[in-house]
XYZ file of C-alpha atoms in Angstrom:
432
model
C 53.250 -24.729 -1.065
C 53.034 -20.919 -1.315
C 49.534 -21.137 -2.792
C 48.461 -23.405 0.038
C 49.863 -20.995 2.643
C 48.176 -18.007 0.975
C 44.811 -19.771 0.926
C 45.092 -20.615 4.625
C 46.059 -17.027 5.499
C 43.154 -15.647 3.428
C 40.698 -17.966 5.130
C 42.002 -17.028 8.580
C 41.879 -13.294 7.789
C 38.305 -13.500 6.465
C 37.229 -15.520 9.507
C 38.706 -12.896 11.846
C 36.818 -10.109 10.042
C 33.544 -12.016 10.130
C 33.943 -12.876 13.822
C 34.721 -9.232 14.677
C 31.575 -8.083 12.867
C 29.468 -10.738 14.588
C 30.724 -9.728 18.031
C 29.628 -6.101 17.481
C 26.308 -6.961 15.801
C 22.820 -6.481 17.257
C 21.322 -9.866 18.135
C 17.598 -10.269 17.435
C 15.069 -12.998 18.141
C 12.168 -13.506 15.773
C 9.710 -11.653 18.053
C 12.130 -8.754 18.489
C 12.633 -8.537 14.729
C 8.865 -8.411 14.123
C 8.340 -5.713 16.768
C 11.178 -3.609 15.380
C 9.852 -3.900 11.833
C 6.306 -2.914 12.829
C 7.680 0.203 14.534
C 10.406 1.247 12.108
C 9.749 -0.240 8.672
C 9.541 2.460 6.022
C 6.715 0.507 4.389
C 4.687 0.758 7.618
C 5.531 4.433 8.041
C 4.313 5.189 4.524
C 1.119 3.191 5.118
C 0.527 5.076 8.391
C 0.686 8.395 6.524
C -1.892 7.151 4.010
C -4.164 5.992 6.830
C -3.848 9.323 8.651
C -4.806 11.136 5.443
C -7.926 8.970 5.080
C -8.773 9.487 8.755
C -8.552 13.252 8.386
C -10.751 13.120 5.285
C -13.298 11.032 7.190
C -13.315 13.294 10.258
C -13.754 16.457 8.194
C -16.142 15.113 5.554
C -18.923 17.142 7.169
C -17.260 20.347 5.926
C -19.241 19.970 2.698
C -22.207 21.278 4.739
C -20.411 24.499 5.686
C -21.876 27.668 4.146
C -19.756 29.800 1.889
C -18.878 33.168 3.418
C -17.253 35.959 1.438
C -16.548 39.617 1.921
C -15.568 42.348 -0.528
C -14.995 46.089 -0.723
C -15.445 48.284 -3.813
C -14.738 51.849 -4.839
C -15.735 53.110 -8.270
C -15.910 56.325 -10.309
C -18.846 56.902 -12.626
C -18.123 58.511 -15.974
C -21.224 60.663 -15.610
C -22.604 61.808 -12.297
C -26.308 62.208 -11.631
C -27.302 65.780 -12.563
C -29.441 67.714 -10.095
C -31.018 70.984 -11.298
C -29.345 73.984 -9.760
C -26.424 71.948 -8.406
C -22.969 72.141 -9.859
C -21.398 68.697 -10.364
C -18.037 68.279 -8.640
C -15.407 65.531 -8.956
C -16.542 63.944 -5.692
C -20.005 63.401 -7.171
C -18.497 60.782 -9.539
C -17.226 58.542 -6.713
C -19.016 55.867 -4.734
C -17.834 53.198 -2.287
C -19.363 50.115 -0.790
C -18.806 46.641 0.586
C -20.559 43.342 0.916
C -20.664 40.336 3.230
C -22.466 37.319 1.895
C -23.396 33.911 3.278
C -24.676 31.177 0.987
C -25.524 27.525 1.433
C -26.193 24.974 -1.274
C -27.639 21.764 0.201
C -28.649 18.492 -1.390
C -29.414 15.186 0.325
C -26.634 13.663 -1.809
C -24.128 15.353 0.493
C -25.051 12.894 3.257
C -24.076 9.953 1.042
C -20.804 11.688 0.156
C -19.980 11.907 3.857
C -20.809 8.214 4.258
C -18.487 7.352 1.360
C -15.604 9.154 3.083
C -16.239 7.164 6.271
C -16.243 3.901 4.299
C -12.966 4.849 2.582
C -11.365 5.242 5.993
C -12.637 1.833 7.108
C -11.154 0.304 3.947
C -7.895 2.104 4.670
C -7.714 0.545 8.138
C -8.124 -2.926 6.648
C -5.430 -2.195 4.053
C -3.045 -0.962 6.755
C -3.694 -4.072 8.841
C -3.022 -6.163 5.734
C 0.313 -4.371 5.274
C 1.249 -5.066 8.908
C 0.334 -8.750 8.714
C 2.168 -9.204 5.431
C 5.286 -7.548 6.838
C 5.089 -9.706 9.973
C 4.914 -12.863 7.847
C 7.728 -11.780 5.528
C 10.008 -10.845 8.427
C 9.454 -14.218 10.092
C 10.041 -16.186 6.884
C 13.248 -14.303 6.106
C 14.355 -14.652 9.739
C 14.023 -18.431 9.606
C 15.770 -18.575 6.233
C 18.702 -16.757 7.848
C 18.640 -19.251 10.711
C 18.773 -22.031 8.129
C 21.850 -20.441 6.567
C 23.470 -20.063 9.984
C 22.841 -23.693 10.869
C 24.183 -24.812 7.495
C 27.358 -22.783 8.043
C 27.699 -24.231 11.524
C 27.543 -27.742 10.096
C 30.069 -26.813 7.406
C 32.423 -25.407 10.029
C 32.105 -28.593 12.078
C 32.949 -30.613 8.981
C 35.857 -28.283 8.250
C 37.186 -28.748 11.783
C 36.849 -32.501 11.452
C 38.750 -32.391 8.157
C 41.451 -30.272 9.781
C 41.791 -32.772 12.613
C 42.063 -35.580 10.080
C 44.885 -33.701 8.372
C 46.775 -33.410 11.674
C 46.182 -37.088 12.387
C 47.256 -38.056 8.853
C 50.470 -36.045 9.207
C 51.297 -37.933 12.388
C 50.532 -41.270 10.752
C 52.612 -40.316 7.717
C 55.602 -39.436 9.870
C 55.133 -42.723 11.710
C 55.056 -44.556 8.389
C 51.499 -45.809 8.845
C 50.073 -44.194 5.675
C 51.431 -43.256 2.262
C 52.022 -39.747 0.955
C 49.024 -40.159 -1.385
C 46.726 -40.777 1.582
C 48.175 -37.717 3.325
C 47.584 -35.570 0.246
C 43.996 -36.826 -0.013
C 43.196 -35.582 3.489
C 44.900 -32.240 2.811
C 43.035 -31.715 -0.490
C 39.715 -32.600 1.140
C 40.377 -29.983 3.836
C 41.412 -27.283 1.361
C 38.365 -27.894 -0.851
C 35.955 -27.179 2.007
C 37.393 -23.774 2.935
C 36.096 -21.754 -0.083
C 32.607 -23.190 0.396
C 32.519 -21.945 3.976
C 33.764 -18.505 2.913
C 31.102 -18.201 0.204
C 28.372 -19.275 2.613
C 29.454 -16.678 5.191
C 29.560 -13.938 2.589
C 26.062 -14.848 1.362
C 24.778 -14.804 4.958
C 26.313 -11.370 5.527
C 24.622 -9.949 2.417
C 21.260 -11.446 3.366
C 21.568 -10.034 6.884
C 22.163 -6.584 5.383
C 19.012 -6.948 3.279
C 17.092 -8.109 6.343
C 18.236 -5.030 8.284
C 16.863 -2.782 5.531
C 13.534 -4.632 5.619
C 13.323 -3.981 9.361
C 13.850 -0.255 8.780
C 17.459 -0.042 9.945
C 20.136 2.047 8.289
C 22.275 0.481 5.584
C 25.315 -1.251 7.039
C 23.758 -1.959 10.439
C 25.226 -5.185 11.770
C 22.695 -7.712 13.042
C 22.527 -11.373 13.945
C 19.539 -13.666 14.325
C 19.155 -15.958 17.307
C 16.787 -18.885 17.610
C 16.128 -22.417 16.468
C 14.407 -23.958 13.474
C 11.732 -26.105 15.025
C 8.321 -27.183 13.827
C 5.616 -25.015 15.486
C 3.305 -26.832 17.858
C -0.347 -26.409 16.963
C -3.548 -28.374 17.123
C -3.808 -30.590 14.044
C -7.287 -29.475 13.028
C -8.798 -28.913 9.632
C -8.190 -25.390 8.448
C -11.322 -23.324 7.881
C -11.200 -20.319 5.543
C -13.005 -17.297 6.944
C -13.484 -13.956 5.233
C -10.042 -12.789 4.163
C -8.799 -9.223 4.498
C -8.770 -8.988 0.704
C -12.487 -9.796 0.624
C -13.119 -7.266 3.401
C -11.274 -4.539 1.510
C -13.196 -5.305 -1.683
C -16.474 -5.171 0.232
C -15.601 -1.757 1.650
C -14.792 -0.544 -1.856
C -18.178 -1.854 -3.017
C -19.913 -0.059 -0.127
C -18.151 3.201 -1.036
C -19.235 2.897 -4.665
C -22.823 2.189 -3.596
C -22.782 5.355 -1.463
C -21.434 7.355 -4.419
C -24.139 5.905 -6.671
C -26.816 6.917 -4.169
C -25.343 10.418 -4.133
C -25.611 10.618 -7.922
C -29.220 9.415 -7.862
C -30.150 11.919 -5.177
C -28.612 14.696 -7.263
C -30.954 13.671 -10.081
C -34.217 13.019 -8.261
C -34.111 15.605 -5.465
C -33.823 19.385 -5.756
C -31.082 21.430 -4.150
C -31.847 24.101 -1.576
C -29.944 27.336 -2.085
C -29.952 29.906 0.722
C -28.146 33.212 0.640
C -28.021 36.316 2.756
C -25.911 39.395 2.160
C -25.159 42.870 3.419
C -24.193 45.446 0.774
C -23.686 48.837 2.380
C -22.744 51.666 -0.008
C -22.443 55.409 -0.099
C -21.361 58.197 -2.440
C -18.435 60.424 -1.600
C -20.795 63.401 -1.798
C -23.171 62.058 0.854
C -20.224 61.285 3.098
C -18.926 64.847 2.923
C -22.069 67.020 2.745
C -23.322 66.181 6.226
C -26.078 63.746 5.245
C -27.492 62.103 8.383
C -27.429 58.516 7.049
C -25.271 58.340 3.905
C -25.055 54.533 3.832
C -27.644 52.389 2.061
C -27.892 48.566 2.305
C -28.713 46.917 -1.006
C -28.333 43.366 0.364
C -31.067 40.843 1.049
C -32.082 37.220 1.663
C -33.073 34.607 -0.889
C -34.122 30.968 -0.806
C -34.399 28.804 -3.906
C -35.097 25.221 -4.886
C -33.055 24.209 -7.909
C -33.564 21.034 -9.907
C -31.131 20.102 -12.672
C -33.402 18.591 -15.313
C -30.504 17.771 -17.630
C -29.386 14.997 -15.273
C -32.670 13.198 -15.908
C -31.582 12.425 -19.463
C -30.230 8.851 -19.746
C -27.226 10.027 -21.791
C -26.324 12.860 -19.383
C -22.915 12.891 -17.639
C -24.590 12.062 -14.319
C -26.400 8.975 -15.641
C -23.316 7.752 -17.499
C -21.254 8.106 -14.336
C -23.858 6.064 -12.457
C -23.583 3.308 -15.082
C -19.803 3.322 -14.740
C -20.168 2.855 -10.996
C -22.527 -0.096 -11.542
C -19.940 -1.675 -13.861
C -17.177 -1.206 -11.302
C -19.348 -2.739 -8.582
C -19.932 -5.787 -10.787
C -16.176 -6.119 -11.387
C -15.436 -5.880 -7.661
C -17.988 -8.589 -6.897
C -16.253 -10.852 -9.414
C -12.904 -10.038 -7.788
C -14.442 -10.819 -4.400
C -15.585 -14.243 -5.580
C -12.201 -14.862 -7.165
C -10.417 -13.912 -3.932
C -12.657 -16.300 -2.002
C -12.012 -19.237 -4.327
C -8.272 -18.526 -4.404
C -8.193 -18.468 -0.604
C -9.935 -21.835 -0.410
C -7.567 -23.299 -2.998
C -4.486 -21.870 -1.272
C -5.681 -23.175 2.088
C -6.037 -26.682 0.678
C -2.578 -26.516 -0.883
C -1.054 -25.316 2.387
C -2.816 -28.076 4.302
C -1.405 -30.650 1.865
C 2.061 -29.107 2.163
C 1.954 -29.263 5.956
C 0.772 -32.857 5.959
C 3.512 -33.908 3.527
C 6.128 -31.923 5.434
C 5.215 -33.613 8.735
C 5.670 -37.022 7.125
C 8.996 -36.024 5.582
C 10.294 -34.612 8.859
C 9.553 -37.925 10.605
C 11.342 -39.848 7.848
C 14.343 -37.481 7.901
C 14.676 -37.754 11.673
C 14.838 -41.532 11.345
C 17.335 -41.189 8.486
C 19.608 -38.974 10.591
C 19.763 -41.640 13.282
C 20.826 -44.208 10.686
C 23.332 -41.849 9.012
C 24.845 -40.906 12.386
C 25.363 -44.551 13.333
C 26.866 -45.279 9.928
C 29.298 -42.354 10.263
C 30.367 -43.433 13.748
C 31.135 -46.979 12.588
C 32.919 -45.769 9.439
C 35.022 -43.281 11.404
C 36.058 -45.986 13.853
C 36.961 -48.270 10.972
C 38.993 -45.474 9.336
C 40.942 -44.815 12.506
C 41.688 -48.519 12.801
C 42.791 -48.703 9.171
C 39.940 -50.989 8.077
C 38.509 -48.517 5.519
C 39.813 -45.676 3.392
C 39.194 -41.906 3.405
C 36.734 -42.082 0.514
C 34.318 -44.273 2.483
C 34.595 -41.936 5.458
C 33.842 -38.927 3.271
C 30.831 -40.704 1.773
C 29.487 -41.454 5.257
C 30.100 -37.860 6.308
C 28.345 -36.554 3.186
C 25.324 -38.791 3.812
C 25.056 -37.528 7.385
C 25.368 -33.889 6.284
C 22.734 -34.339 3.602
C 20.361 -35.878 6.121
C 20.907 -33.054 8.628
C 20.612 -30.377 5.956
C 17.490 -32.044 4.599
C 15.856 -31.993 8.015
C 16.627 -28.296 8.505
C 15.307 -27.464 5.037
C 12.112 -29.434 5.586
C 11.561 -27.823 8.978
C 11.932 -24.441 7.273
C 9.426 -25.502 4.598
C 6.972 -26.444 7.331
C 7.476 -23.121 9.140
C 7.062 -21.197 5.878
C 3.793 -22.951 5.032
C 2.617 -22.556 8.617
C 3.241 -18.782 8.501
C 1.370 -18.565 5.195
C -1.524 -20.412 6.838
C -1.570 -17.943 9.732
C -1.495 -15.018 7.302
C -4.328 -16.450 5.251
C -6.508 -17.140 8.296
C -5.728 -13.842 9.998
C -5.364 -15.589 13.348
C -2.543 -17.014 15.421
C -2.485 -20.808 15.247
C 0.190 -21.363 17.906
């Protein structure tokens, strides 16, 4: 008797704690959860930083065309000063000072292709970031509906638990009135006690999954949340699904385009010369000329130069440049294979999802009909039990059949929603 009382008290205490947490929790719908995740998910924030880095690289790729500007100042002492007949050499005659300002530019047409490659990298980054957003949106929705499924299952279990509790109260009255035996009373009490731990475990599992869901959304650990909504089959036009170019294929194509631009840059480095321009000022003077009253002690040794430079080594087929070009060609070939593979996988996945949706629709219709039959059977069995025409075991069997039918419908509706969300993700377009 003490064990029974302790179990009841533990169940009541746990239920009070859970209810208190639920009352203070943040309630989210599926659309609210998706919006929050897209704004606060750490995965999205990290992806946004990567995209901003690629954007900055794209916007400043032209800086490769900037000339190099440098300035320097020098002071030096010669070991031997220039000897002038009749002039005594002093310490100051050993010293000279000067400075320089130089501007140089090294230009090759390959630089244009390098700038193009940076632009293409940014375009690929935008596709990757969009892919991350769409994937997160799908994952949030699928996990949201799985939590709804758990909530609905717990709700059904609690209804069954309440019904079992009511049967215990009714059995106690019948026992006191001498209508049933002590064995029948104990059967109802045991059935009620057996259901309580299952409900507790289900609530604890839901709590843990809600905590994980909060972290996925970008909330702090321990944030209390609840999900609100219904598990219903989405309404959409029943049309044949057509696979368009997937984001994976688009990303691979951008990577191919970037490699092609880099290959062009390598070829231009080989087959076109580089233009080198430089201009410098190099004023200098000796300490003697600065102190003896010379009218113009400073002399400019700078100048301007223009050169065309052609690296003939790169023309050799075994040079580093030509080997790098071959490596790029190999990588392009691999990416084209990956592109074809991604295309075929998308077509295959689309067909599988279409089959899953078709099967799920048929199963949902069958389960809905089965629930109607199981509900009618439970009603008749319950009436017979109350009138003493059947025993508790038959009632429990009817109740179990009804619960299995209801749980099966919820699970199948979730399967349909999950496949539907995968279909939307694969197509890249809303189908509702």
